[in-house]
Short mmCIF file of C-alpha atoms in Angstrom, two decimals:
data_model
loop_
_atom_site.label_atom_id
_atom_site.label_comp_id
_atom_site.label_asym_id
_atom_site.label_seq_id
_atom_site.Cartn_x
_atom_site.Cartn_y
_atom_site.Cartn_z
CA ILE A 1177 144.67 57.61 132.21
CA PHE A 1178 146.40 60.40 130.47
CA SER A 1179 145.29 63.84 129.52
CA THR A 1180 145.79 64.19 126.10
CA ALA A 1181 148.22 66.57 126.53
CA GLU A 1182 149.79 64.45 128.84
CA ALA A 1183 149.57 61.52 125.65
CA THR A 1184 151.33 63.78 123.55
CA VAL A 1185 154.66 63.38 125.20
CA VAL A 1186 153.94 59.70 126.62
CA LEU A 1187 157.56 57.56 125.24
CA ARG A 1188 156.82 54.41 123.12
CA GLU A 1189 158.36 51.50 125.25
CA ASN A 1190 162.02 51.49 123.57
CA GLY A 1191 162.09 55.34 124.35
CA LYS A 1192 161.40 57.33 121.03
CA MET A 1193 158.82 59.35 120.58
CA ARG A 1194 156.06 57.95 117.89
CA GLU A 1195 157.22 59.62 114.52
CA LYS A 1196 154.39 61.68 112.47
CA SER A 1197 152.60 59.86 109.74
CA LEU A 1198 152.40 62.58 107.92
CA THR A 1199 155.57 65.40 107.15
CA MET A 1200 156.42 67.62 104.42
CA ASP A 1201 158.40 63.86 103.52
CA THR A 1202 155.35 62.46 103.32
CA LEU A 1203 153.11 65.15 102.11
CA ASN A 1204 151.65 64.73 98.82
CA PRO A 1205 154.26 66.40 96.42
CA GLN A 1206 151.42 67.91 94.19
CA VAL A 1207 150.38 69.54 97.66
CA LYS A 1208 153.54 71.67 97.87
CA ALA A 1209 153.47 72.84 94.25
CA VAL A 1210 150.52 74.71 94.87
CA GLU A 1211 150.88 78.15 95.12
CA TYR A 1212 147.73 80.88 95.55
CA ALA A 1213 149.36 84.34 95.75
CA VAL A 1214 146.29 86.02 95.84
CA ARG A 1215 146.80 84.76 99.50
CA GLY A 1216 150.35 83.79 99.65
CA PRO A 1217 152.73 85.28 101.75
CA ILE A 1218 151.76 89.39 101.44
CA VAL A 1219 148.78 88.69 102.89
CA THR A 1220 150.07 87.15 105.72
CA LYS A 1221 152.11 89.56 106.47
CA ALA A 1222 149.03 92.23 106.49
CA GLY A 1223 147.31 90.03 109.13
CA ASP A 1224 149.82 90.47 111.43
CA ILE A 1225 150.20 94.04 110.64
CA GLU A 1226 146.92 94.60 111.12
CA ARG A 1227 146.97 92.67 114.59
CA GLY A 1228 149.96 94.50 115.82
CA LEU A 1229 148.08 97.83 114.89
CA GLN A 1230 144.82 96.83 117.30
CA GLN A 1231 147.80 96.31 119.88
CA GLY A 1232 148.88 99.47 120.43
CA GLN A 1233 152.16 98.76 118.24
CA LYS A 1234 153.67 101.47 115.63
CA HIS A 1235 153.17 101.78 112.20
CA PRO A 1236 153.69 104.98 109.53
CA PHE A 1237 150.30 104.40 109.33
CA THR A 1238 146.76 103.98 111.27
CA GLU A 1239 145.35 101.24 108.68
CA VAL A 1240 145.89 98.29 106.12
CA ILE A 1241 144.25 98.99 102.97
CA LYS A 1242 144.02 95.08 101.01
CA ALA A 1243 143.64 95.74 97.79
CA ASN A 1244 145.37 92.01 97.32
CA ILE A 1245 141.39 90.60 96.73
CA GLY A 1246 138.04 90.51 94.40
CA ASP A 1247 136.37 90.95 97.94
CA SER A 1248 133.56 93.65 97.47
CA HIS A 1249 131.58 93.35 100.90
CA ALA A 1250 134.78 93.15 102.99
CA MET A 1251 136.01 96.70 101.21
CA GLY A 1252 132.67 98.42 101.87
CA GLN A 1253 130.33 97.41 99.28
CA LYS A 1254 126.53 96.95 100.33
CA PRO A 1255 124.37 93.93 99.66
CA ILE A 1256 121.54 94.10 97.02
CA THR A 1257 118.77 94.45 99.40
CA PHE A 1258 116.94 92.60 96.80
CA LEU A 1259 119.07 89.75 96.91
CA ARG A 1260 119.19 89.39 100.01
CA GLN A 1261 115.73 89.61 101.01
CA VAL A 1262 114.89 86.27 99.05
CA VAL A 1263 117.86 84.27 101.02
CA ALA A 1264 116.82 85.23 104.32
CA LEU A 1265 112.94 84.56 103.37
CA CYS A 1266 114.59 81.05 101.98
CA SER A 1267 116.06 80.32 105.62
CA PHE A 1268 113.57 81.67 107.65
CA PRO A 1269 109.77 81.08 106.07
CA GLU A 1270 108.50 82.99 109.09
CA LEU A 1271 109.36 85.80 107.71
CA LEU A 1272 107.30 84.66 104.83
CA ASP A 1273 103.87 86.39 106.73
CA SER A 1274 105.76 89.59 107.55
CA SER A 1275 104.73 92.42 106.01
CA SER A 1276 108.04 93.87 106.08
CA PHE A 1277 109.30 91.43 102.55
CA PRO A 1278 107.71 92.96 99.32
CA GLU A 1279 105.70 90.02 97.59
CA ASP A 1280 107.83 89.52 94.63
CA ALA A 1281 110.76 88.41 96.66
CA LYS A 1282 108.34 86.07 99.24
CA GLN A 1283 107.25 85.14 95.62
CA ARG A 1284 110.98 84.02 94.31
CA ALA A 1285 111.45 82.57 97.97
CA ARG A 1286 108.34 79.95 97.75
CA ARG A 1287 109.44 78.71 94.19
CA ILE A 1288 112.92 78.23 95.39
CA LEU A 1289 111.58 76.56 98.66
CA GLN A 1290 109.27 74.84 96.91
CA GLY A 1291 112.12 73.24 94.89
CA CYS A 1292 113.89 72.23 97.92
CA GLY A 1293 113.87 68.12 99.90
CA GLY A 1294 110.87 69.13 102.63
CA GLN A 1295 110.29 73.01 101.34
CA SER A 1296 114.24 73.51 103.29
CA LEU A 1297 117.46 75.43 102.64
CA GLY A 1298 118.70 72.53 104.65
CA SER A 1299 117.98 70.16 102.38
CA TYR A 1300 120.51 68.81 99.87
CA SER A 1301 119.68 69.45 96.49
CA ALA A 1302 120.29 67.15 93.58
CA SER A 1303 123.58 67.69 92.65
CA GLN A 1304 123.28 69.27 89.73
CA GLY A 1305 121.87 71.74 91.97
CA VAL A 1306 118.11 73.06 92.29
CA ASP A 1307 115.57 72.28 89.22
CA CYS A 1308 113.73 75.51 88.87
CA ILE A 1309 116.88 77.10 89.33
CA ARG A 1310 118.45 75.79 87.08
CA GLN A 1311 115.71 76.38 84.74
CA ASP A 1312 115.25 79.77 85.72
CA ILE A 1313 119.87 79.93 84.51
CA ALA A 1314 118.54 78.40 81.04
CA VAL A 1315 116.12 81.78 80.56
CA TYR A 1316 118.64 84.10 81.38
CA ILE A 1317 121.37 83.03 79.17
CA GLU A 1318 118.91 82.83 76.34
CA GLN A 1319 117.78 86.63 77.46
CA ARG A 1320 121.78 87.39 77.36
CA ASP A 1321 122.13 85.94 74.21
CA LYS A 1322 119.68 87.55 72.63
CA GLY A 1323 117.70 84.18 71.79
CA VAL A 1324 120.13 81.35 71.83
CA PRO A 1325 119.18 78.48 73.02
CA ALA A 1326 119.71 77.23 76.04
CA ASP A 1327 118.85 73.86 77.92
CA TRP A 1328 118.73 73.42 81.66
CA ASP A 1329 119.83 69.91 81.50
CA ASN A 1330 123.41 71.28 80.61
CA ILE A 1331 123.30 73.70 83.90
CA TYR A 1332 125.01 72.48 86.71
CA LEU A 1333 124.98 74.81 89.52
CA THR A 1334 128.51 74.81 92.12
CA THR A 1335 130.51 75.92 94.96
CA GLY A 1336 131.42 79.57 92.87
CA ALA A 1337 133.42 79.20 90.01
CA SER A 1338 135.90 77.64 90.98
CA ASP A 1339 134.31 74.65 91.96
CA GLY A 1340 132.24 74.26 88.34
CA ILE A 1341 136.62 74.48 87.13
CA VAL A 1342 138.18 72.60 89.11
CA SER A 1343 135.34 69.95 87.96
CA ILE A 1344 135.97 70.34 84.24
CA LEU A 1345 139.61 70.10 84.52
CA LYS A 1346 139.59 66.67 86.27
CA MET A 1347 137.60 65.46 83.93
CA LEU A 1348 139.81 66.68 81.40
CA VAL A 1349 143.13 65.34 82.36
CA SER A 1350 144.85 62.16 81.60
CA GLY A 1351 147.99 60.18 80.26
CA GLN A 1352 151.47 59.74 81.02
CA GLY A 1353 154.58 62.17 79.66
CA ARG A 1354 154.52 62.72 76.20
CA SER A 1355 150.64 62.25 76.38
CA ARG A 1356 149.67 63.98 79.85
CA SER A 1357 146.75 66.30 79.30
CA GLY A 1358 148.24 69.89 78.26
CA VAL A 1359 145.53 72.98 79.75
CA MET A 1360 146.49 76.27 77.60
CA ILE A 1361 145.79 79.26 80.05
CA PRO A 1362 146.60 82.93 79.79
CA ILE A 1363 149.62 84.59 81.29
CA PRO A 1364 148.89 86.56 83.43
CA GLN A 1365 146.14 84.33 84.64
CA TYR A 1366 144.30 83.87 87.86
CA PRO A 1367 146.13 81.64 90.53
CA LEU A 1368 143.20 78.93 89.95
CA TYR A 1369 144.37 77.99 87.10
CA SER A 1370 148.28 77.20 88.20
CA ALA A 1371 147.48 76.01 91.17
CA ALA A 1372 144.88 73.50 90.09
CA ILE A 1373 147.13 71.91 87.40
CA SER A 1374 149.68 72.06 89.55
CA GLU A 1375 147.32 69.75 91.47
CA MET A 1376 146.35 67.35 89.28
CA GLU A 1377 149.72 66.82 87.50
CA ALA A 1378 148.74 68.63 84.56
CA VAL A 1379 151.08 71.12 81.65
CA GLN A 1380 150.55 74.01 81.95
CA ILE A 1381 151.14 75.75 78.48
CA ASN A 1382 151.49 79.13 79.05
CA TYR A 1383 150.21 81.53 76.40
CA TYR A 1384 151.24 85.67 76.44
CA LEU A 1385 148.41 88.24 76.42
CA ASP A 1386 149.82 91.62 74.25
CA GLU A 1387 150.09 94.02 76.66
CA ASP A 1388 151.36 96.32 74.32
CA ASN A 1389 147.92 95.72 73.05
CA CYS A 1390 145.63 96.34 76.48
CA TRP A 1391 146.51 92.87 76.87
CA ALA A 1392 144.63 91.52 73.72
CA LEU A 1393 145.08 87.52 72.92
CA ASP A 1394 147.18 87.56 69.52
CA ILE A 1395 145.62 84.52 67.38
CA ASN A 1396 149.50 83.86 66.86
CA GLU A 1397 150.28 83.46 70.14
CA LEU A 1398 148.11 80.89 70.94
CA HIS A 1399 149.31 78.83 67.93
CA ARG A 1400 153.54 79.27 68.79
CA ALA A 1401 151.82 77.87 71.96
CA TYR A 1402 150.33 74.81 71.03
CA GLN A 1403 153.14 73.92 69.08
CA ALA A 1404 155.53 74.40 71.40
CA ALA A 1405 153.34 72.18 73.68
CA LYS A 1406 152.77 69.18 71.04
CA GLU A 1407 156.53 68.50 71.86
CA HIS A 1408 156.13 67.26 75.15
CA CYS A 1409 152.25 66.83 76.04
CA HIS A 1410 148.96 66.39 74.71
CA PRO A 1411 147.08 69.91 74.07
CA ARG A 1412 143.67 69.84 75.44
CA VAL A 1413 141.75 72.83 76.69
CA ILE A 1414 142.43 76.21 76.46
CA CYS A 1415 140.91 78.23 79.39
CA ILE A 1416 140.33 82.27 78.70
CA ILE A 1417 139.15 85.13 81.36
CA ASN A 1418 136.97 87.27 80.25
CA PRO A 1419 136.90 90.23 81.18
CA GLY A 1420 140.44 89.70 82.34
CA ASN A 1421 141.91 89.03 85.30
CA PRO A 1422 143.89 90.40 86.70
CA THR A 1423 144.29 92.47 83.41
CA GLY A 1424 141.12 93.70 83.18
CA GLN A 1425 140.69 93.70 79.69
CA VAL A 1426 137.50 92.97 77.60
CA GLN A 1427 138.12 90.41 74.56
CA SER A 1428 136.46 91.51 71.23
CA LYS A 1429 133.92 89.87 69.49
CA LYS A 1430 136.52 88.83 65.92
CA CYS A 1431 139.53 87.49 69.12
CA ILE A 1432 137.11 85.84 70.33
CA GLU A 1433 135.68 83.68 66.50
CA GLU A 1434 139.28 83.70 66.31
CA VAL A 1435 139.77 81.28 69.57
CA LEU A 1436 137.34 79.39 68.60
CA HIS A 1437 137.80 79.02 65.48
CA PHE A 1438 141.27 77.71 66.67
CA ALA A 1439 139.70 75.26 69.36
CA TYR A 1440 137.27 73.92 66.75
CA GLU A 1441 140.68 73.21 64.38
CA GLU A 1442 143.02 72.31 66.62
CA ASN A 1443 140.31 69.96 68.82
CA LEU A 1444 140.53 71.97 72.40
CA PHE A 1445 138.38 71.63 74.83
CA VAL A 1446 137.14 75.49 75.75
CA MET A 1447 136.49 76.62 79.37
CA SER A 1448 135.54 80.21 79.59
CA ASP A 1449 136.02 82.17 82.59
CA GLU A 1450 132.71 85.05 82.18
CA VAL A 1451 132.37 85.42 86.15
CA TYR A 1452 133.03 89.51 85.32
CA GLN A 1453 130.63 89.73 82.58
CA ASP A 1454 128.70 92.53 84.26
CA ASN A 1455 131.13 94.07 85.52
CA VAL A 1456 132.25 96.64 81.87
CA TYR A 1457 132.63 100.25 82.59
CA SER A 1458 134.98 100.92 78.79
CA PRO A 1459 132.51 102.85 76.18
CA ASP A 1460 134.38 101.07 73.31
CA CYS A 1461 133.68 97.36 75.38
CA GLN A 1462 131.01 95.21 75.09
CA PHE A 1463 130.76 91.30 76.66
CA HIS A 1464 129.70 88.94 74.01
CA SER A 1465 129.55 85.60 76.01
CA PHE A 1466 131.68 82.64 74.26
CA LYS A 1467 128.51 80.53 74.10
CA LYS A 1468 126.71 83.23 71.82
CA VAL A 1469 129.58 84.16 69.39
CA LEU A 1470 130.35 80.07 68.90
CA TYR A 1471 126.10 80.17 67.81
CA GLU A 1472 126.48 83.17 65.61
CA MET A 1473 129.65 81.04 63.82
CA GLY A 1474 126.99 78.05 62.67
CA PRO A 1475 126.02 74.70 63.10
CA GLU A 1476 129.11 73.19 62.53
CA TYR A 1477 130.70 74.88 64.76
CA PHE A 1478 127.68 75.25 67.88
CA ASN A 1479 126.54 71.93 67.92
CA THR A 1480 130.49 70.50 67.94
CA VAL A 1481 132.79 72.52 69.72
CA GLU A 1482 133.17 71.50 73.23
CA LEU A 1483 132.01 75.05 75.81
CA ALA A 1484 132.22 74.98 79.74
CA SER A 1485 131.52 78.53 80.08
CA PHE A 1486 131.45 79.52 84.19
CA HIS A 1487 129.71 82.52 86.03
CA SER A 1488 129.47 83.99 90.47
CA THR A 1489 127.64 85.16 92.53
CA SER A 1490 130.45 86.68 93.88
CA LYS A 1491 131.33 89.27 91.29
CA GLY A 1492 129.11 91.53 88.83
CA TYR A 1493 127.47 93.50 90.94
CA SER A 1494 126.18 91.69 93.98
CA GLY A 1495 129.53 90.70 95.12
CA GLU A 1496 128.53 87.94 97.63
CA CYS A 1497 131.92 85.89 97.56
CA GLY A 1498 130.54 84.13 100.94
CA PHE A 1499 127.83 82.35 99.48
CA ARG A 1500 129.15 80.43 96.91
CA GLY A 1501 127.18 80.70 94.66
CA GLY A 1502 127.95 79.65 90.81
CA TYR A 1503 126.85 77.94 88.30
CA MET A 1504 127.98 76.07 84.78
CA GLU A 1505 126.97 75.96 80.94
CA VAL A 1506 128.45 72.80 79.64
CA LEU A 1507 127.91 72.32 75.78
CA ASN A 1508 128.49 69.12 73.35
CA LEU A 1509 129.63 66.42 76.00
CA ASP A 1510 129.59 63.13 75.14
CA LEU A 1511 126.59 61.31 77.21
CA GLU A 1512 128.97 59.34 78.62
CA VAL A 1513 130.55 61.56 79.92
CA LYS A 1514 128.05 63.75 80.83
CA ALA A 1515 127.04 61.01 82.57
CA GLN A 1516 130.28 60.49 84.32
CA LEU A 1517 130.66 64.38 85.16
CA VAL A 1518 127.12 63.85 87.28
CA LYS A 1519 128.94 61.22 89.04
CA LEU A 1520 131.86 63.36 90.03
CA LEU A 1521 129.68 66.05 91.41
CA SER A 1522 127.41 63.82 93.67
CA VAL A 1523 130.62 62.85 95.67
CA ARG A 1524 130.92 66.25 96.87
CA LEU A 1525 126.97 65.78 97.49
CA CYS A 1526 125.67 69.37 96.14
CA PRO A 1527 126.91 73.10 96.93
CA PRO A 1528 125.47 75.04 99.45
CA VAL A 1529 121.53 75.76 98.65
CA SER A 1530 121.77 78.87 99.94
CA GLY A 1531 124.34 80.25 97.49
CA GLN A 1532 121.72 78.46 94.75
CA ALA A 1533 119.08 81.14 96.00
CA ALA A 1534 121.56 83.60 95.51
CA MET A 1535 122.42 82.88 92.33
CA ASP A 1536 118.74 82.47 91.40
CA VAL A 1537 118.19 86.11 92.38
CA ILE A 1538 121.22 87.48 90.15
CA VAL A 1539 119.61 85.52 87.02
CA ASN A 1540 115.93 86.36 87.47
CA PRO A 1541 115.42 90.33 88.79
CA PRO A 1542 112.55 92.18 89.53
CA LEU A 1543 110.74 92.28 86.41
CA PRO A 1544 109.72 96.30 85.64
CA HIS A 1545 106.38 95.76 86.97
CA GLU A 1546 107.16 94.25 89.78
CA PRO A 1547 107.48 96.37 93.37
CA SER A 1548 111.76 95.89 93.70
CA TYR A 1549 112.13 96.61 90.46
CA LEU A 1550 113.60 100.39 90.99
CA GLN A 1551 115.11 99.67 93.98
CA PHE A 1552 117.56 96.96 92.30
CA HIS A 1553 118.44 99.31 90.17
CA LYS A 1554 118.89 101.75 90.92
CA GLU A 1555 121.43 99.80 93.54
CA LYS A 1556 123.04 97.92 91.20
CA ARG A 1557 123.38 101.16 89.01
CA ALA A 1558 125.23 102.77 92.32
CA VAL A 1559 127.31 99.84 92.00
CA LEU A 1560 128.86 99.37 88.33
CA GLY A 1561 128.62 103.30 88.21
CA ALA A 1562 131.14 103.11 91.11
CA LEU A 1563 133.28 100.92 89.62
CA ALA A 1564 133.41 102.64 86.64
CA GLU A 1565 134.68 105.77 87.84
CA LYS A 1566 137.31 104.45 89.77
CA ALA A 1567 138.72 102.50 87.39
CA GLN A 1568 139.16 105.19 84.90
CA MET A 1569 140.55 106.85 88.10
CA THR A 1570 143.52 104.10 88.78
CA GLU A 1571 144.43 104.38 85.57
CA GLN A 1572 144.48 107.64 85.18
CA ILE A 1573 146.15 108.26 88.78
CA LEU A 1574 148.86 105.69 87.57
CA ASN A 1575 149.74 106.79 84.13
CA THR A 1576 150.71 109.97 86.25
CA VAL A 1577 153.35 108.41 88.16
CA PRO A 1578 157.37 107.90 86.64
CA GLY A 1579 158.58 104.21 86.14
CA ILE A 1580 154.23 103.16 86.04
CA LYS A 1581 152.54 101.89 83.44
CA CYS A 1582 148.81 101.00 83.60
CA ASN A 1583 146.80 100.16 80.34
CA PRO A 1584 142.69 100.34 80.52
CA VAL A 1585 141.19 98.55 82.96
CA GLN A 1586 138.36 98.00 80.48
CA GLY A 1587 136.46 95.32 82.98
CA ALA A 1588 136.37 93.14 85.58
CA MET A 1589 137.63 94.58 88.66
CA TYR A 1590 141.44 94.86 88.65
CA ALA A 1591 144.28 96.75 87.82
CA PHE A 1592 147.80 95.13 86.42
CA PRO A 1593 150.25 97.70 86.39
CA ARG A 1594 153.59 97.43 85.04
CA ILE A 1595 156.09 98.80 87.53
CA PHE A 1596 159.58 100.26 86.70
CA ILE A 1597 162.82 98.27 89.33
CA PRO A 1598 165.70 99.58 88.36
CA PRO A 1599 168.47 96.96 87.27
CA ARG A 1600 170.30 97.57 90.12
CA ALA A 1601 167.54 96.63 92.47
CA CYS A 1602 166.87 93.93 90.55
CA VAL A 1603 170.08 92.36 90.58
CA SER A 1604 170.32 93.18 94.89
CA LEU A 1605 167.52 91.65 95.09
CA LEU A 1606 168.08 88.43 93.35
CA GLN A 1607 170.96 88.06 95.20
CA SER A 1608 170.59 89.16 98.09
CA LEU A 1609 167.10 87.71 99.38
CA GLY A 1610 166.65 85.26 96.26
CA ILE A 1611 163.40 86.80 96.38
CA SER A 1612 161.52 88.23 92.88
CA PRO A 1613 161.72 92.65 92.80
CA ASP A 1614 158.22 92.74 92.46
CA MET A 1615 157.13 90.18 95.80
CA MET A 1616 160.03 92.66 97.46
CA TYR A 1617 158.50 95.51 95.63
CA CYS A 1618 155.15 94.60 97.35
CA LEU A 1619 156.11 93.62 100.90
CA ARG A 1620 157.86 96.90 101.19
CA LEU A 1621 154.89 98.61 99.98
CA LEU A 1622 153.38 97.21 102.71
CA GLU A 1623 155.86 98.06 105.47
CA GLU A 1624 156.33 101.12 105.08
CA THR A 1625 152.38 102.49 103.58
CA GLY A 1626 150.42 99.89 105.03
CA ILE A 1627 148.81 99.18 101.37
CA CYS A 1628 148.64 95.24 100.19
CA LEU A 1629 148.83 94.52 96.84
CA VAL A 1630 149.77 91.16 95.41
CA PRO A 1631 152.99 90.82 93.04
CA GLY A 1632 152.67 90.06 89.07
CA SER A 1633 154.50 86.75 89.61
CA GLY A 1634 152.22 85.26 91.38
CA PHE A 1635 149.77 85.72 88.02
CA GLY A 1636 152.77 85.11 85.99
CA GLN A 1637 154.61 87.70 83.52
CA ARG A 1638 156.58 87.98 80.53
CA GLU A 1639 160.78 87.48 81.50
CA GLY A 1640 161.91 90.73 82.70
CA THR A 1641 158.52 92.77 83.33
CA TYR A 1642 157.30 93.62 86.52
CA HIS A 1643 153.85 94.21 87.87
CA PHE A 1644 151.41 94.21 90.34
CA ARG A 1645 147.75 93.21 90.90
CA MET A 1646 145.53 95.54 93.25
CA THR A 1647 141.53 95.51 93.37
CA ILE A 1648 139.30 98.71 92.25
CA LEU A 1649 137.25 97.96 94.97
CA PRO A 1650 137.71 100.12 97.70
CA THR A 1651 135.88 102.99 98.34
CA THR A 1652 136.73 106.60 96.17
CA GLU A 1653 137.53 107.81 98.79
CA LYS A 1654 140.35 105.62 100.11
CA LEU A 1655 141.54 103.88 97.03
CA LYS A 1656 142.42 107.79 95.80
CA VAL A 1657 144.67 107.55 99.19
CA LEU A 1658 146.43 104.45 98.54
CA LEU A 1659 146.59 105.43 94.69
CA GLU A 1660 148.56 108.86 96.32
CA LYS A 1661 150.79 106.90 98.93
CA LEU A 1662 151.65 104.53 95.37
CA ARG A 1663 152.94 107.15 93.70
CA ASP A 1664 154.83 109.06 96.86
CA PHE A 1665 156.40 105.08 97.50
CA HIS A 1666 157.53 104.65 94.20
CA ILE A 1667 159.10 108.08 93.74
CA LYS A 1668 160.79 107.47 96.60
CA PHE A 1669 162.09 103.82 95.40
CA LEU A 1670 163.32 105.16 92.08
CA LYS A 1671 165.58 107.84 93.55
CA GLU A 1672 166.53 105.09 96.50
CA TYR A 1673 168.05 102.82 93.54
CA ALA A 1674 168.33 105.03 90.08
CA SER A 1675 167.61 108.68 88.90
CA LEU A 1676 164.47 109.70 88.62
CA GLU A 1677 164.71 110.29 84.75
CA GLU A 1678 161.33 108.99 82.89
CA PRO A 1679 161.99 105.25 82.37
CA LYS A 1680 160.97 103.97 78.67
CA ARG A 1681 157.96 102.44 78.44
#
C-alpha cells in the first residue's frame, strides 16, 4: 500500500512515468487565449512583494498600494450598515428577536426569508432568483426610469454582473467562418469582454472611443467597425459600458439614442453594462439607462430592439464585491429563446442567495418614514461624495505632470490617463525584453514605489498610445500619496529616457 506521496513516483511496468493527461499541449486552446489584465502578472508581482515586506525584505517603500481593481472594501470602504443588517438577519434568523436591529431591516429580512425554501438562505432559489427580489428590482427600475414599465418576469438574478454578461454572450455566439458571431466592444474595454469572446471563439470587433473628446462614443466609428467586420464575420451584438470602465466617461442621452438607432438598423442585440449607474460625479453629466432612452424613442424601438442591461452589488455606493450579487433585465427576447435562457441558467442551479439578499437592499433601501432612512442616506452620500472628490483630485494632480494627460473622471471608479513614453524607451523595451512599454512602465512603478496599476494594453488602446488604469478607491490621504509618488516616478522616468520638455498632447 502506497501513501499518496509515494504513489506519485511509482513507475509503470515498462519503466516509464505515467504521463499527465492535461498538459499545456492538451489544454483547451481557448483557455490559453484568455487574458484578464486586472488580475494579471503585475498583480502577481505585487503579491510577491507584499509577502516579502511581511517577511522583512527591504524595498524603497513600506507598503503596496493596490489601485488595480475596483474592490472598495479592500481599499477601506466601510459596509453600508443597513445592507449588512438585512443580510445578517437573513443568515441568522434568531437575530430577528434582537432589539439591536431596526424594524425596517427585520421587515425586509422576513420578506426575503418567506421567499426562500424552508425560509432559509441556505436553500436553492429558482434559477432566475427569488421571486420577491425580482419583483423589488422591477419596482426599482420603474422608479429609476420615471415610470417606464418593468416586468419582473424579464429579470434574472446573477452571480455578479459578469455571470449575466457571459450567459447572454453564450446565447448569441454561433456559426463558423464568415458566419461566426461578431461582438462589438469598446476600446478601451473591461477585459471580461475580450476574455469571454476569446473563450467562446467569437470574433471581437473593436470600436474605439474618442479620447480627445473625453472618451465619447462616436457613431461614425461604430459604422466603420461594423462595415469592416462584415467582411469576415456576422456582427450580432454591441456591448456598451456606461459609465465607462476603464475610461470613467458618462455617455450623453444623444449618444445613447444614436447607438440604439444603429442597433435597430443593423439588427444588433444590445448589451448595456450599467453597473456604475450610481457613480456619476461630474455636475454636467447624468446617467441615462439604455432602457429609458429606448422607451422614449417610441414603440417601434422599445418593442423590437433586444436589450440586456446589467447591474451589480459590487459597485455603486455599496461596494459589496464578495457577495457576488447582480441582476440583468432582458427585453424583447423571442419566447422560445427565453425558455432556452432559463434552461441555460438552470445548469448553474442559482446565484448565491446571500448575494440576492444584498441586491434586494440596493433596490429596496429604507424609505423616508422608516427608522434606518437617515443613517442609510448619510452613509450613501458619504461614499459617493468622497468618490467625487477623489475623481476631481486624480484628474487635477495627474494633469500637472509633464507627459501625462488625464480626461475628466465623470463617473465609475477609474482614471485611464495617457502617458508619454519616449520613443527611445519603446524601441529599447520591445527589442530587449519583448514586453509592451506600458507593461514595463507599470512593473517599474511597482518595484520602485509599491504602486500597483494595470497597463493600458490590458484594456486595449489605439496603436502608438500608452495608458494605465488606476482606481480612485484608496482613502483620500493614501490616494494623494499615490498620485505624488506617481508624479515623481514619471518625471524621473522621463529624465532617464528623454529631456523633460513638455510633450505634445
